[in-house]
Short mmCIF file of C-alpha atoms in Angstrom, two decimals:
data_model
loop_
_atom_site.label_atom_id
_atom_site.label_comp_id
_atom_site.label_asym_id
_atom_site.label_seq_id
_atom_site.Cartn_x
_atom_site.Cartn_y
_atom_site.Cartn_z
CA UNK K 1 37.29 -104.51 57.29
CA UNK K 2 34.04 -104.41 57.83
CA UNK K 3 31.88 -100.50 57.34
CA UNK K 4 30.15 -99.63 60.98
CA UNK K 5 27.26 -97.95 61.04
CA UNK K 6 27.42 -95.17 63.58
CA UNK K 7 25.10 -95.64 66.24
CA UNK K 8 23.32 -92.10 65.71
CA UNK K 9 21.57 -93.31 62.53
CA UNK K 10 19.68 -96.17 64.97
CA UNK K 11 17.80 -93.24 66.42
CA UNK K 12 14.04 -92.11 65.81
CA UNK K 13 13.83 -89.50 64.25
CA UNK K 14 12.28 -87.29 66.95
CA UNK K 15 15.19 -88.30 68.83
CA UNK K 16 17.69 -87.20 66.25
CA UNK K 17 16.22 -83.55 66.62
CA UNK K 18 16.25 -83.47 70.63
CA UNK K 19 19.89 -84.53 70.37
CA UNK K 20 21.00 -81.58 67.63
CA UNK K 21 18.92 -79.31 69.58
CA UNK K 22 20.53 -79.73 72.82
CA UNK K 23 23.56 -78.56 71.24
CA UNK K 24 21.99 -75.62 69.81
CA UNK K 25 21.82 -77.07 65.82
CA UNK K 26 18.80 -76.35 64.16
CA UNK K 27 20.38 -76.09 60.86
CA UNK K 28 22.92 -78.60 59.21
CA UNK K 29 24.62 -79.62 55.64
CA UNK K 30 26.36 -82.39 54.44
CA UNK K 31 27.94 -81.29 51.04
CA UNK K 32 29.94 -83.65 48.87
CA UNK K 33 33.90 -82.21 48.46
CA UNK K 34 35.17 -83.34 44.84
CA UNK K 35 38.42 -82.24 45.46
CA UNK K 36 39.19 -84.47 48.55
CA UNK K 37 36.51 -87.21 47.72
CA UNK K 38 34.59 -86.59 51.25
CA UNK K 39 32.05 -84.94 52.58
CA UNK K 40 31.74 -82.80 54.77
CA UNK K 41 29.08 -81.79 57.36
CA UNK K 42 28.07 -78.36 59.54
CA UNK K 43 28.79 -80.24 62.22
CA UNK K 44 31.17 -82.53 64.33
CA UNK K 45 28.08 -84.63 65.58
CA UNK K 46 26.92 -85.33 61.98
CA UNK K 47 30.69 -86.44 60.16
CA UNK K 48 30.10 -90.03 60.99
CA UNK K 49 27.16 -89.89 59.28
CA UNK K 50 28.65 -88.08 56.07
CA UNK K 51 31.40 -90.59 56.17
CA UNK K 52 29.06 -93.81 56.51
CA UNK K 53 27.31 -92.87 53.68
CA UNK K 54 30.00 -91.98 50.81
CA UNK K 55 31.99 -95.14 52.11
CA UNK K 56 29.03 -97.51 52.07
CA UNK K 57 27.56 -96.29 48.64
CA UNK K 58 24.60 -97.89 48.41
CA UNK K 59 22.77 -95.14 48.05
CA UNK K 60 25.02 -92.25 48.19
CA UNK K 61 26.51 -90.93 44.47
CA UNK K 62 28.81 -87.75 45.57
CA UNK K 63 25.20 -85.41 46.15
CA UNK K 64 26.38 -82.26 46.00
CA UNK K 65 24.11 -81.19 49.15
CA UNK K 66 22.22 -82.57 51.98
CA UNK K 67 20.04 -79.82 53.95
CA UNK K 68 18.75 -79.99 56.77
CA UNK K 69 16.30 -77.80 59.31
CA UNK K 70 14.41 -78.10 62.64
CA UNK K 71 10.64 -75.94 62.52
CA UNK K 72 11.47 -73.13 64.97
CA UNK K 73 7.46 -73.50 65.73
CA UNK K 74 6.68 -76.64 64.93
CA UNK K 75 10.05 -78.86 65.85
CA UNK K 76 9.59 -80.97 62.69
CA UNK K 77 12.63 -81.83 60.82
CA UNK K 78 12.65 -80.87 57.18
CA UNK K 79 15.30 -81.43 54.57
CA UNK K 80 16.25 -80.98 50.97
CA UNK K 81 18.30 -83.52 49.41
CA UNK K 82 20.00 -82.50 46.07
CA UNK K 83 21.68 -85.18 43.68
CA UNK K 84 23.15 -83.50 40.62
CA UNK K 85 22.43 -80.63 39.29
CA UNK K 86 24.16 -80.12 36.02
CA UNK K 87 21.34 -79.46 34.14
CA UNK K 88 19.40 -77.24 36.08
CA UNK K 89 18.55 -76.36 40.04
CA UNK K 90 17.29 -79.74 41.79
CA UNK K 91 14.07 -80.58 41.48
CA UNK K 92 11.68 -83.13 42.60
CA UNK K 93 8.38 -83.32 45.22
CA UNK K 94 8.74 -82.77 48.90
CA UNK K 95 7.50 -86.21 50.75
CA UNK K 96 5.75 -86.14 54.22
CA UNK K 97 6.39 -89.38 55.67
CA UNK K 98 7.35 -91.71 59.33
CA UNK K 99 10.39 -92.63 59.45
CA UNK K 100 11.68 -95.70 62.12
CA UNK K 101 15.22 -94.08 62.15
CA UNK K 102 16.89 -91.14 61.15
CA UNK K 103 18.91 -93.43 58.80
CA UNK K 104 15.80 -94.31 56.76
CA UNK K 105 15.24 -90.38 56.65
CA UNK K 106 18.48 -89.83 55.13
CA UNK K 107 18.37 -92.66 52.63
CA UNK K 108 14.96 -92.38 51.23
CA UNK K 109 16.12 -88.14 50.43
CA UNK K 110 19.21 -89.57 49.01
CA UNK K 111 17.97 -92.68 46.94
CA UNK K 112 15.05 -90.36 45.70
CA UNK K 113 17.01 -87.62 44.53
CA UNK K 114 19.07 -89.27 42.91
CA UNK K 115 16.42 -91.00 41.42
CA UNK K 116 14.74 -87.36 40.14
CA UNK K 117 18.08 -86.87 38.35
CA UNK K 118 17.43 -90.32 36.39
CA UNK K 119 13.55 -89.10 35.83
CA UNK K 120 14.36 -85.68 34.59
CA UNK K 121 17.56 -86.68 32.45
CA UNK K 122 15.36 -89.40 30.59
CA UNK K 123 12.89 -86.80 30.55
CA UNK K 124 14.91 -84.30 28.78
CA UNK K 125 14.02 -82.23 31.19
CA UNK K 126 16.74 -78.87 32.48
CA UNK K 127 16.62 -79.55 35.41
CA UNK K 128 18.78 -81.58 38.09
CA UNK K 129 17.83 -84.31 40.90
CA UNK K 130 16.45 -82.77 44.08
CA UNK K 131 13.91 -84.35 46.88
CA UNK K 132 12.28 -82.46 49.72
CA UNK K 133 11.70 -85.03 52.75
CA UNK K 134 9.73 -84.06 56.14
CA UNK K 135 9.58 -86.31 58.90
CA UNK K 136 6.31 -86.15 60.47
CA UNK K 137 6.64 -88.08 62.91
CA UNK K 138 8.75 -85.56 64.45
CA UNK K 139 7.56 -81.84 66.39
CA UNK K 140 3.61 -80.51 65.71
CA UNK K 141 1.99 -79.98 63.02
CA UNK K 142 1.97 -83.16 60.13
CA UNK K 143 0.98 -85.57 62.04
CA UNK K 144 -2.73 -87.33 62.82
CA UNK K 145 -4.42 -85.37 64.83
CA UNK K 146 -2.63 -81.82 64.01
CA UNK K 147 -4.66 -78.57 62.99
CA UNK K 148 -5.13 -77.26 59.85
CA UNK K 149 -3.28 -74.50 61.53
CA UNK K 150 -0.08 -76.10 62.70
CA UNK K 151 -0.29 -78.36 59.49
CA UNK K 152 0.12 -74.55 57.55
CA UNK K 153 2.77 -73.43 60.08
CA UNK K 154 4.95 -76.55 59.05
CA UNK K 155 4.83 -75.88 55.26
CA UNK K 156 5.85 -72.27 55.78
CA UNK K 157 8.73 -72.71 57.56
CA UNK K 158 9.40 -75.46 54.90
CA UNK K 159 9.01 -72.91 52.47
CA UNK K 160 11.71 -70.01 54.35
CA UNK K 161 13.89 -72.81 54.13
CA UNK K 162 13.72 -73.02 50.61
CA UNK K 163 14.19 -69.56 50.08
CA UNK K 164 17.28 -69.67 52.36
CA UNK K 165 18.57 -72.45 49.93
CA UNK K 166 18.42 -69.35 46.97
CA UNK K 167 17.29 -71.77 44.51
CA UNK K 168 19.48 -75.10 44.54
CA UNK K 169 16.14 -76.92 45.26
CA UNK K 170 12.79 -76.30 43.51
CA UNK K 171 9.77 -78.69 45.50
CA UNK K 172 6.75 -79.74 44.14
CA UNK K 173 3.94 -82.00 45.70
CA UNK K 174 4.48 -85.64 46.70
CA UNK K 175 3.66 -88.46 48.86
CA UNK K 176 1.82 -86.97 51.85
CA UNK K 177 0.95 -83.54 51.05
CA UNK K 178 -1.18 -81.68 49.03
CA UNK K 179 -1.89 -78.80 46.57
CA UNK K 180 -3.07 -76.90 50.39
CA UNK K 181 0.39 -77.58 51.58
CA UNK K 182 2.27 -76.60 48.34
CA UNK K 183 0.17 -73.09 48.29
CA UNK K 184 1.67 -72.99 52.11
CA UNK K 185 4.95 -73.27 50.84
CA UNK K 186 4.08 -71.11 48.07
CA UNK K 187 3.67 -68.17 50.73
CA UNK K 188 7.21 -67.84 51.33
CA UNK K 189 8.96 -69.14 48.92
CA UNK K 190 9.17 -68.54 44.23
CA UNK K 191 11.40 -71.89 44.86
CA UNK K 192 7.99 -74.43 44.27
CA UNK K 193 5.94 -75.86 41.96
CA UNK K 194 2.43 -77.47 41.87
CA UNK K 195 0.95 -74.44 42.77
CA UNK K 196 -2.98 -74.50 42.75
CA UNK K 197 -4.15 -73.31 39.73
CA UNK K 198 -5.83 -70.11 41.11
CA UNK K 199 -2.69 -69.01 42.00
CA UNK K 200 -1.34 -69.96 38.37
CA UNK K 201 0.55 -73.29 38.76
CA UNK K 202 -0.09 -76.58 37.83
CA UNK K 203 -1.76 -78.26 40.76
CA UNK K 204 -2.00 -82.01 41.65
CA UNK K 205 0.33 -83.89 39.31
CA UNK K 206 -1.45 -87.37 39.90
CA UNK K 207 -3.43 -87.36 36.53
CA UNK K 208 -0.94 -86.08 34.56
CA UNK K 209 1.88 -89.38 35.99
CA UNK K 210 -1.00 -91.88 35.56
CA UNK K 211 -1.22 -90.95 32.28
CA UNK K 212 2.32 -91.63 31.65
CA UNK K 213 2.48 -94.89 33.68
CA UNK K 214 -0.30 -96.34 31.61
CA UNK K 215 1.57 -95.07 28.57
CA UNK K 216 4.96 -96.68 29.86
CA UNK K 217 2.57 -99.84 30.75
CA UNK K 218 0.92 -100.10 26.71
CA UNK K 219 4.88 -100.22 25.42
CA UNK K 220 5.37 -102.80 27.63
CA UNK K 221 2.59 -104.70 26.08
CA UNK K 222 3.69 -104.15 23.14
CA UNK K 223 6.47 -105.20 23.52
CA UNK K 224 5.45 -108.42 24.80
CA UNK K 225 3.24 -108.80 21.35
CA UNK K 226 -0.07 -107.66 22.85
CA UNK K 227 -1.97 -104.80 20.82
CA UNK K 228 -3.65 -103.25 23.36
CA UNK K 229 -4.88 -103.13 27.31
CA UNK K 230 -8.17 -104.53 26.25
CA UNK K 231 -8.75 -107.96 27.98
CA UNK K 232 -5.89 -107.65 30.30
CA UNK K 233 -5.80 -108.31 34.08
CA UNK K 234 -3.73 -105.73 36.28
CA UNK K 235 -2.60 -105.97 39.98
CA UNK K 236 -2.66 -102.50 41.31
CA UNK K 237 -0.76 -101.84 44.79
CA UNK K 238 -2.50 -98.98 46.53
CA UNK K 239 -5.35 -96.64 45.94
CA UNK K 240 -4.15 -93.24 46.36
CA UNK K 241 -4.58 -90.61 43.86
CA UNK K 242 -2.26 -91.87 41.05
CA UNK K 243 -3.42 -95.21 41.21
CA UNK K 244 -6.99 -94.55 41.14
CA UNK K 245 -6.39 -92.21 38.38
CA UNK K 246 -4.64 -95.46 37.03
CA UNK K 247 -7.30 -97.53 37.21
CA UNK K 248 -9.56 -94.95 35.54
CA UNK K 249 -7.49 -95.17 32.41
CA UNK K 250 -7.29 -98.76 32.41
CA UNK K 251 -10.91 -99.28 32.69
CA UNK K 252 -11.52 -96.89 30.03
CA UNK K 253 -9.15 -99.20 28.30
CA UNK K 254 -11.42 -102.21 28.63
CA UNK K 255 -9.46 -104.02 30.76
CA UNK K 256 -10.99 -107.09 31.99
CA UNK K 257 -10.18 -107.24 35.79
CA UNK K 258 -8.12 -104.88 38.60
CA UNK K 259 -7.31 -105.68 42.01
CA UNK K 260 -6.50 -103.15 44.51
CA UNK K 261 -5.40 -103.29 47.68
CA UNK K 262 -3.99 -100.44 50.32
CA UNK K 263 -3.09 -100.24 54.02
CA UNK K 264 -5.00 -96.88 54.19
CA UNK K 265 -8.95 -97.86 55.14
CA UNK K 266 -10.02 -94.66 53.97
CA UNK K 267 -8.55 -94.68 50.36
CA UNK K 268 -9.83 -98.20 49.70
CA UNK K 269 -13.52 -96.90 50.92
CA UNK K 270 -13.12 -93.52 48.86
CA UNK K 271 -12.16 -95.54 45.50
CA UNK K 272 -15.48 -98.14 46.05
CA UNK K 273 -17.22 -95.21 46.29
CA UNK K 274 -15.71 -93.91 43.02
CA UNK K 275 -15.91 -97.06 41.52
CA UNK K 276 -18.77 -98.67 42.35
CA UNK K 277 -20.50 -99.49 38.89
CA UNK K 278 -17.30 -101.63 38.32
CA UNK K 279 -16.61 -102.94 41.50
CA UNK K 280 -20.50 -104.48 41.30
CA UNK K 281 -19.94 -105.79 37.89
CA UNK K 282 -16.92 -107.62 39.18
CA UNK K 283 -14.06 -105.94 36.72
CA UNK K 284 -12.56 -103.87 40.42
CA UNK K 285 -11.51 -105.65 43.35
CA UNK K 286 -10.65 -103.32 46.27
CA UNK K 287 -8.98 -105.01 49.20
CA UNK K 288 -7.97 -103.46 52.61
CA UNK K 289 -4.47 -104.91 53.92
CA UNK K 290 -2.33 -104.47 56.55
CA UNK K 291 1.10 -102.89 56.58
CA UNK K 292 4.14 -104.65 54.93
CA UNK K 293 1.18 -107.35 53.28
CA UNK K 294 2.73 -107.31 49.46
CA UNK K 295 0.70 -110.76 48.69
CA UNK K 296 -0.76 -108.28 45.86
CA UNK K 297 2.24 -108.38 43.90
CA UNK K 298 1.99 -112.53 43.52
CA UNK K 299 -1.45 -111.97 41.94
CA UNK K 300 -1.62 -113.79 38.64
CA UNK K 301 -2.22 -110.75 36.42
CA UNK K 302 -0.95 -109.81 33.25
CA UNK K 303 0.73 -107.24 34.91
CA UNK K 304 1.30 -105.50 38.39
CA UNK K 305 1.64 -101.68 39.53
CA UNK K 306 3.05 -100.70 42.02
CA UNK K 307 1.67 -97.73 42.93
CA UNK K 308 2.56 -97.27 47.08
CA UNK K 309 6.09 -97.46 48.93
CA UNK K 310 9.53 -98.19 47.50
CA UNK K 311 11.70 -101.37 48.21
CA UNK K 312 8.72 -103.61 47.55
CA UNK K 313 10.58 -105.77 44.72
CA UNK K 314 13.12 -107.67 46.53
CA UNK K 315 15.27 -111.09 47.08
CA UNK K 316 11.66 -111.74 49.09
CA UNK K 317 9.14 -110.37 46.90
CA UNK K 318 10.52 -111.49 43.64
CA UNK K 319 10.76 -114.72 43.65
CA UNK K 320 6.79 -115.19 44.42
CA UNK K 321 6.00 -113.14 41.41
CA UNK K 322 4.04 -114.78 38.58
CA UNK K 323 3.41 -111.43 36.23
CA UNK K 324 5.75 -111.14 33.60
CA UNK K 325 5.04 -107.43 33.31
CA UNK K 326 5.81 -104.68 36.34
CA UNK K 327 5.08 -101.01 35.49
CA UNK K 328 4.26 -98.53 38.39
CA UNK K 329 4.06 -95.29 39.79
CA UNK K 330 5.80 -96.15 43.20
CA UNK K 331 9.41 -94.45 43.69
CA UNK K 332 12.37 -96.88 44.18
CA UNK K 333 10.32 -100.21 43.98
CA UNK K 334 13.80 -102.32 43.79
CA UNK K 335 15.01 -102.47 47.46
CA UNK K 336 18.96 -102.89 46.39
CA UNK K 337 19.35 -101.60 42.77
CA UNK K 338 22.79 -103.72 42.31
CA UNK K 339 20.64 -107.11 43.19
CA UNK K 340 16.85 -107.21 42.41
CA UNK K 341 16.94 -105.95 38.57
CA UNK K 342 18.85 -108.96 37.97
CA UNK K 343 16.90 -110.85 40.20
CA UNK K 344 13.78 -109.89 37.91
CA UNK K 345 15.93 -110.35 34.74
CA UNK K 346 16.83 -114.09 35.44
CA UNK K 347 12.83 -114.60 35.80
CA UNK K 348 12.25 -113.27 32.78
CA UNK K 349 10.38 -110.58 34.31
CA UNK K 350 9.66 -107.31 31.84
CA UNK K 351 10.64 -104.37 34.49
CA UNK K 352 9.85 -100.76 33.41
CA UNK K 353 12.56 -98.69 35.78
CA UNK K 354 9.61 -96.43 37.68
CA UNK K 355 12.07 -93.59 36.96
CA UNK K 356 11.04 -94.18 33.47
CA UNK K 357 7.26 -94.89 33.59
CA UNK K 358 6.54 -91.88 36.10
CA UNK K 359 8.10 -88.92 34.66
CA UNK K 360 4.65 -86.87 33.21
CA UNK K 361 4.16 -85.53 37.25
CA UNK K 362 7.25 -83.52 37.11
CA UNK K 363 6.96 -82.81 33.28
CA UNK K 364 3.55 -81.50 33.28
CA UNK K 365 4.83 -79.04 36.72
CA UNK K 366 8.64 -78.72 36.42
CA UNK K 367 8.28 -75.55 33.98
CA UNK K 368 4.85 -73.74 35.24
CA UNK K 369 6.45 -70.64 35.43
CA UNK K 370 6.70 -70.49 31.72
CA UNK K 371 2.50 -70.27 31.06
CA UNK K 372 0.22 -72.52 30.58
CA UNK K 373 -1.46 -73.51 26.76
CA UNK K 374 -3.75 -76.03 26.13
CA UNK K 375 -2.70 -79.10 24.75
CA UNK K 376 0.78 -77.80 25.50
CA UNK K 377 2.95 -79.94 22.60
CA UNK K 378 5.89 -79.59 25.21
CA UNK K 379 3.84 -81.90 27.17
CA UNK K 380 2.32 -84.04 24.66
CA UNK K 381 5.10 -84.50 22.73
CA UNK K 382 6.04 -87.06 25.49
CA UNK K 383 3.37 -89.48 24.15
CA UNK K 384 3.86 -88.60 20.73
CA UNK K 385 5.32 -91.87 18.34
CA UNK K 386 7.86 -89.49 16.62
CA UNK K 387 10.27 -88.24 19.47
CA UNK K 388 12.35 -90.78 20.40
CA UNK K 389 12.83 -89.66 24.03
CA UNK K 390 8.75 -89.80 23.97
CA UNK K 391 7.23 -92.35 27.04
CA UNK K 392 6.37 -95.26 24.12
CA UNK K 393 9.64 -95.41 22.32
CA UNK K 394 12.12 -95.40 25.08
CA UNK K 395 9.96 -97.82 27.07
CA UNK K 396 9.85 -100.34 24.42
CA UNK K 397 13.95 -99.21 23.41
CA UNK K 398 15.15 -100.03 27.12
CA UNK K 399 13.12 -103.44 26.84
CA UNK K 400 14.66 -104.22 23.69
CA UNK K 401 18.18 -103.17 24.64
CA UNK K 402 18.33 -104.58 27.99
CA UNK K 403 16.69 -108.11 25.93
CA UNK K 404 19.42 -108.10 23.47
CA UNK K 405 22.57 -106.83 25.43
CA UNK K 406 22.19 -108.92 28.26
CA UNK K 407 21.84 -105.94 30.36
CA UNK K 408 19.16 -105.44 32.94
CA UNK K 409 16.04 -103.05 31.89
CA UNK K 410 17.29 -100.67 35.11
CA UNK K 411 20.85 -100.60 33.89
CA UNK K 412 20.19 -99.80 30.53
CA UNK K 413 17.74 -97.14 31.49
CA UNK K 414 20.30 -95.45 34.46
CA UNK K 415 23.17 -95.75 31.60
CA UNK K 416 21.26 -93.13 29.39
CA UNK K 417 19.73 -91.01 32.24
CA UNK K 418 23.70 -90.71 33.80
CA UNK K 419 24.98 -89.41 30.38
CA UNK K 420 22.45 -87.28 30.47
CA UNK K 421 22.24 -85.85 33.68
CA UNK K 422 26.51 -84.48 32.96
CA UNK K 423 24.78 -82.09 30.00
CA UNK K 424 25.32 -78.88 31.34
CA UNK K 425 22.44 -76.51 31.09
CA UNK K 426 23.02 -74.35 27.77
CA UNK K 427 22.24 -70.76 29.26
CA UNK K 428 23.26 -71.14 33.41
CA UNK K 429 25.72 -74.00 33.17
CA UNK K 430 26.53 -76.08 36.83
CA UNK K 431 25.01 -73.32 38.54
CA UNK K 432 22.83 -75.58 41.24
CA UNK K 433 26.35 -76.35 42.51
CA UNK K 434 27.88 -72.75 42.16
CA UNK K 435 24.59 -71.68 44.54
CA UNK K 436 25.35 -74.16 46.81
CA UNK K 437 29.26 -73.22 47.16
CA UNK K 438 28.12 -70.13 47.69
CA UNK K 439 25.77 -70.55 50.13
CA UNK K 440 27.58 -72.53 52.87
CA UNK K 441 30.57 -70.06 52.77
CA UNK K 442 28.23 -67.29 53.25
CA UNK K 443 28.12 -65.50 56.70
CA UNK K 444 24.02 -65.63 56.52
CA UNK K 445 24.05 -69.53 56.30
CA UNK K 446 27.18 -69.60 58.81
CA UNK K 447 24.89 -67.77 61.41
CA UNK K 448 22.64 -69.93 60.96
CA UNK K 449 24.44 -73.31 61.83
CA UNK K 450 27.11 -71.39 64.14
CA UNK K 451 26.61 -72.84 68.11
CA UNK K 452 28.11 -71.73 70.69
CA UNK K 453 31.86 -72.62 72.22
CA UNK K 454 31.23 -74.46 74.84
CA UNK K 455 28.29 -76.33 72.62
CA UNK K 456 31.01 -76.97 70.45
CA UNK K 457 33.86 -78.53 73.29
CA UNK K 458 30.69 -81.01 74.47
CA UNK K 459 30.43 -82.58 70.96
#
């Protein structure tokens, strides 16, 4: 028989929130019950939506908790998705996006945490798979057009709602916000990372993940029998701040030509202005394109980056594709993870699993609280040629496996990050879970998603 998909999740998501709030819900859960196999939710209104998603399992992989929390001020809906978190508290950047429904809200917060518990497990990392995700096309304050005011208000209460989670999520910055909105969060909650420098944290993590994609990208080269970047051509998809520090390090690398395109005007005109020696001379082409346009990734470049949205390799995409190499920053560039890595595979396609190539963001900020030293060997050791968990060796390991198994590059590399992620943290064990048990049968966090009776009878 077939699954049916509850008609709530075909709302917007600003009509999600006016629905919960007429019956009083400004706070909800969803927390995965190992005992019985289910999970279950705050409230009545939202078990159909539990249900859908641990029968249709797609995305869903038994999360241990799905948070959930309507601005008192602002009315934007805010949520903290946590994967696993066997090997530490889950942790992973808070994303301010528009969503069409409140489906795609939930499944982007549950395909990307459980993508941060890949990232950090292959990262050796101790920590656990966690993803903040605001809706800002919901209530005041995110959207174009807001204050720098209301924008603040929205990233406080994001941060009380951390601090009412005690710790089973730790944010840090992401698509859509900034090092501004992380110090907001900062304000009132420990539970966050990125933190501007002048308040002691790390700050913007773009450098630090270029670095590692370009790293990620010179094993796949190598792998391919090329010595180097120099001379290559690269198809770069977008021109935020990862991919233009991307493109810095590749034309430091002598690379012969880059096209660039994005849907954002503004980004396209700030990286000709960065880059305008090299966009003269011919070795940068920046292109402005509208939404859903992915006629970048059929360049014919020695290799593409995607470096924008997720879902953009697909049963559409893929087959247009002339690159043999694809190595990008972009979260959750295969649309259905069961379909297009084979899909790539049978085209002989070299695919570096993003969770792989895009780690150094969350390794250079994950453990900021411990101090800062220059040159730190905790983070260098990632591009180091001795460690075999560094960025060069298991790139160029998960090519060769996946080449000599039969096995898809994105299998091999989710098969090492799962045994991985079950390592229980050596000094605080499963305690991301133990916080969340407690928390839900705690009377502060029952007061907070209690409605009334008659609320209750109208469900």
């Amino acid at each position: 028989m077939p699954l049916i998909k509850p008609s709530i999740l075909s709302l917007n998501p600003r009509s999600f929130t006016l629905l919960l709030s007429s019956y009083g819900i400004n706070t909800f859960h969803a927390v995965y019950d190992s005992k019985t196999g289910k999970t279950i939710t705050s409230h009545p209104i939202l078990q159909s939506i539990g249900d859908f998603f641990a029968e249709e399992k797609t995305d869903f992989d038994e999360h241990e908790g799905i948070f959930g929390h309507i601005g008192p001020t602002s009315g934007v809906l805010q949520g903290a998705f946590i994967h696993k978190t066997c090997r530490g508290a889950g942790a992973g950047g808070v994303r301010n996006w528009s969503y069409e429904t409140i489906e795609d809200w939930f499944r982007d917060g549950i395909r990307l945490s459980k993508g941060m518990t890949h990232k950090n497990s292959l990262a050796d990392l101790w920590w656990g798979g966690g993803k903040g995700v605001i809706a800002r096309n919901t209530g005041v304050g995110v959207e174009e057009g807001s204050t720098l005011q209301q924008r603040r208000t929205v990233f406080e209460e994001y941060g009380k709602f951390l601090s009412f989670l005690k710790g089973a999520y730790v944010a840090a910055e992401d698509l859509g916000t900034t090092e501004e909105d992380m110090a907001s969060i900062f304000k009132k909650t420990r539970f966050i990372t990125c933190i501007p420098p002048e308040y002691g944290g790390s700050g913007n993590p773009s450098a630090p993940t270029a670095r590692g994609v370009v790293c990620a990208l010179e094993a796949a080269f190598s792998y391919t029998g090329r010595n180097s970047l120099e001379g290559g051509t690269f198809a770069v998809q977008g021109a935020g701040h990862v991919a233009t520090f991307i493109i810095h390090h590749l034309l430091q690398k002598k690379a012969k030509r880059i096209l660039v395109n994005d849907v954002d005007m503004a980004k396209i005109n700030a990286a000709e202005k960065r880059f305008a020696k090299e966009s003269k001379e011919g070795r940068i082409t920046l292109r402005y394109t509208e939404r859903n346009n992915h006629s970048i990734l059929f360049e014919d470049v020695d290799a593409i980056m995607p470096c924008a949205t997720g879902g953009i390799l697909n049963s559409v995409t893929i087959p247009k594709i002339k690159t043999k190499i694809i190595c990008g920053a972009a979260n959750n560039q295969l649309s259905d993870i069961k379909r297009d890595d084979k899909l790539l595979a049978e085209r002989k396609i070299h695919y570096v699993p993003d969770f792989l190539a895009n780690r150094m963001g969350i390794v250079n900020c994950a453990d900021e609280s411990a101090g800062h030293v220059k040159n730190d060997p905790l983070f260098e050791k990632h591009f180091s040629s001795s460690w075999m968990h560094s960025l060069y060796n298991l790139t160029k390991f998960v090519l060769s496996k996946a080449e000599t198994s039969g096995s898809t590059t994105q299998q091999i590399a989710i098969e090492l990050a799962e045994k991985k992620s079950l390592e229980t943290h050596p000094i605080f064990g499963h305690r991301g879970k133990q916080i969340i048990d407690s928390l839900i049968n705690s009377d502060e966090w029952n007061s907070k998603i209690k409605v009334n009776e008659q609320q209750i009878e109208s469900y």
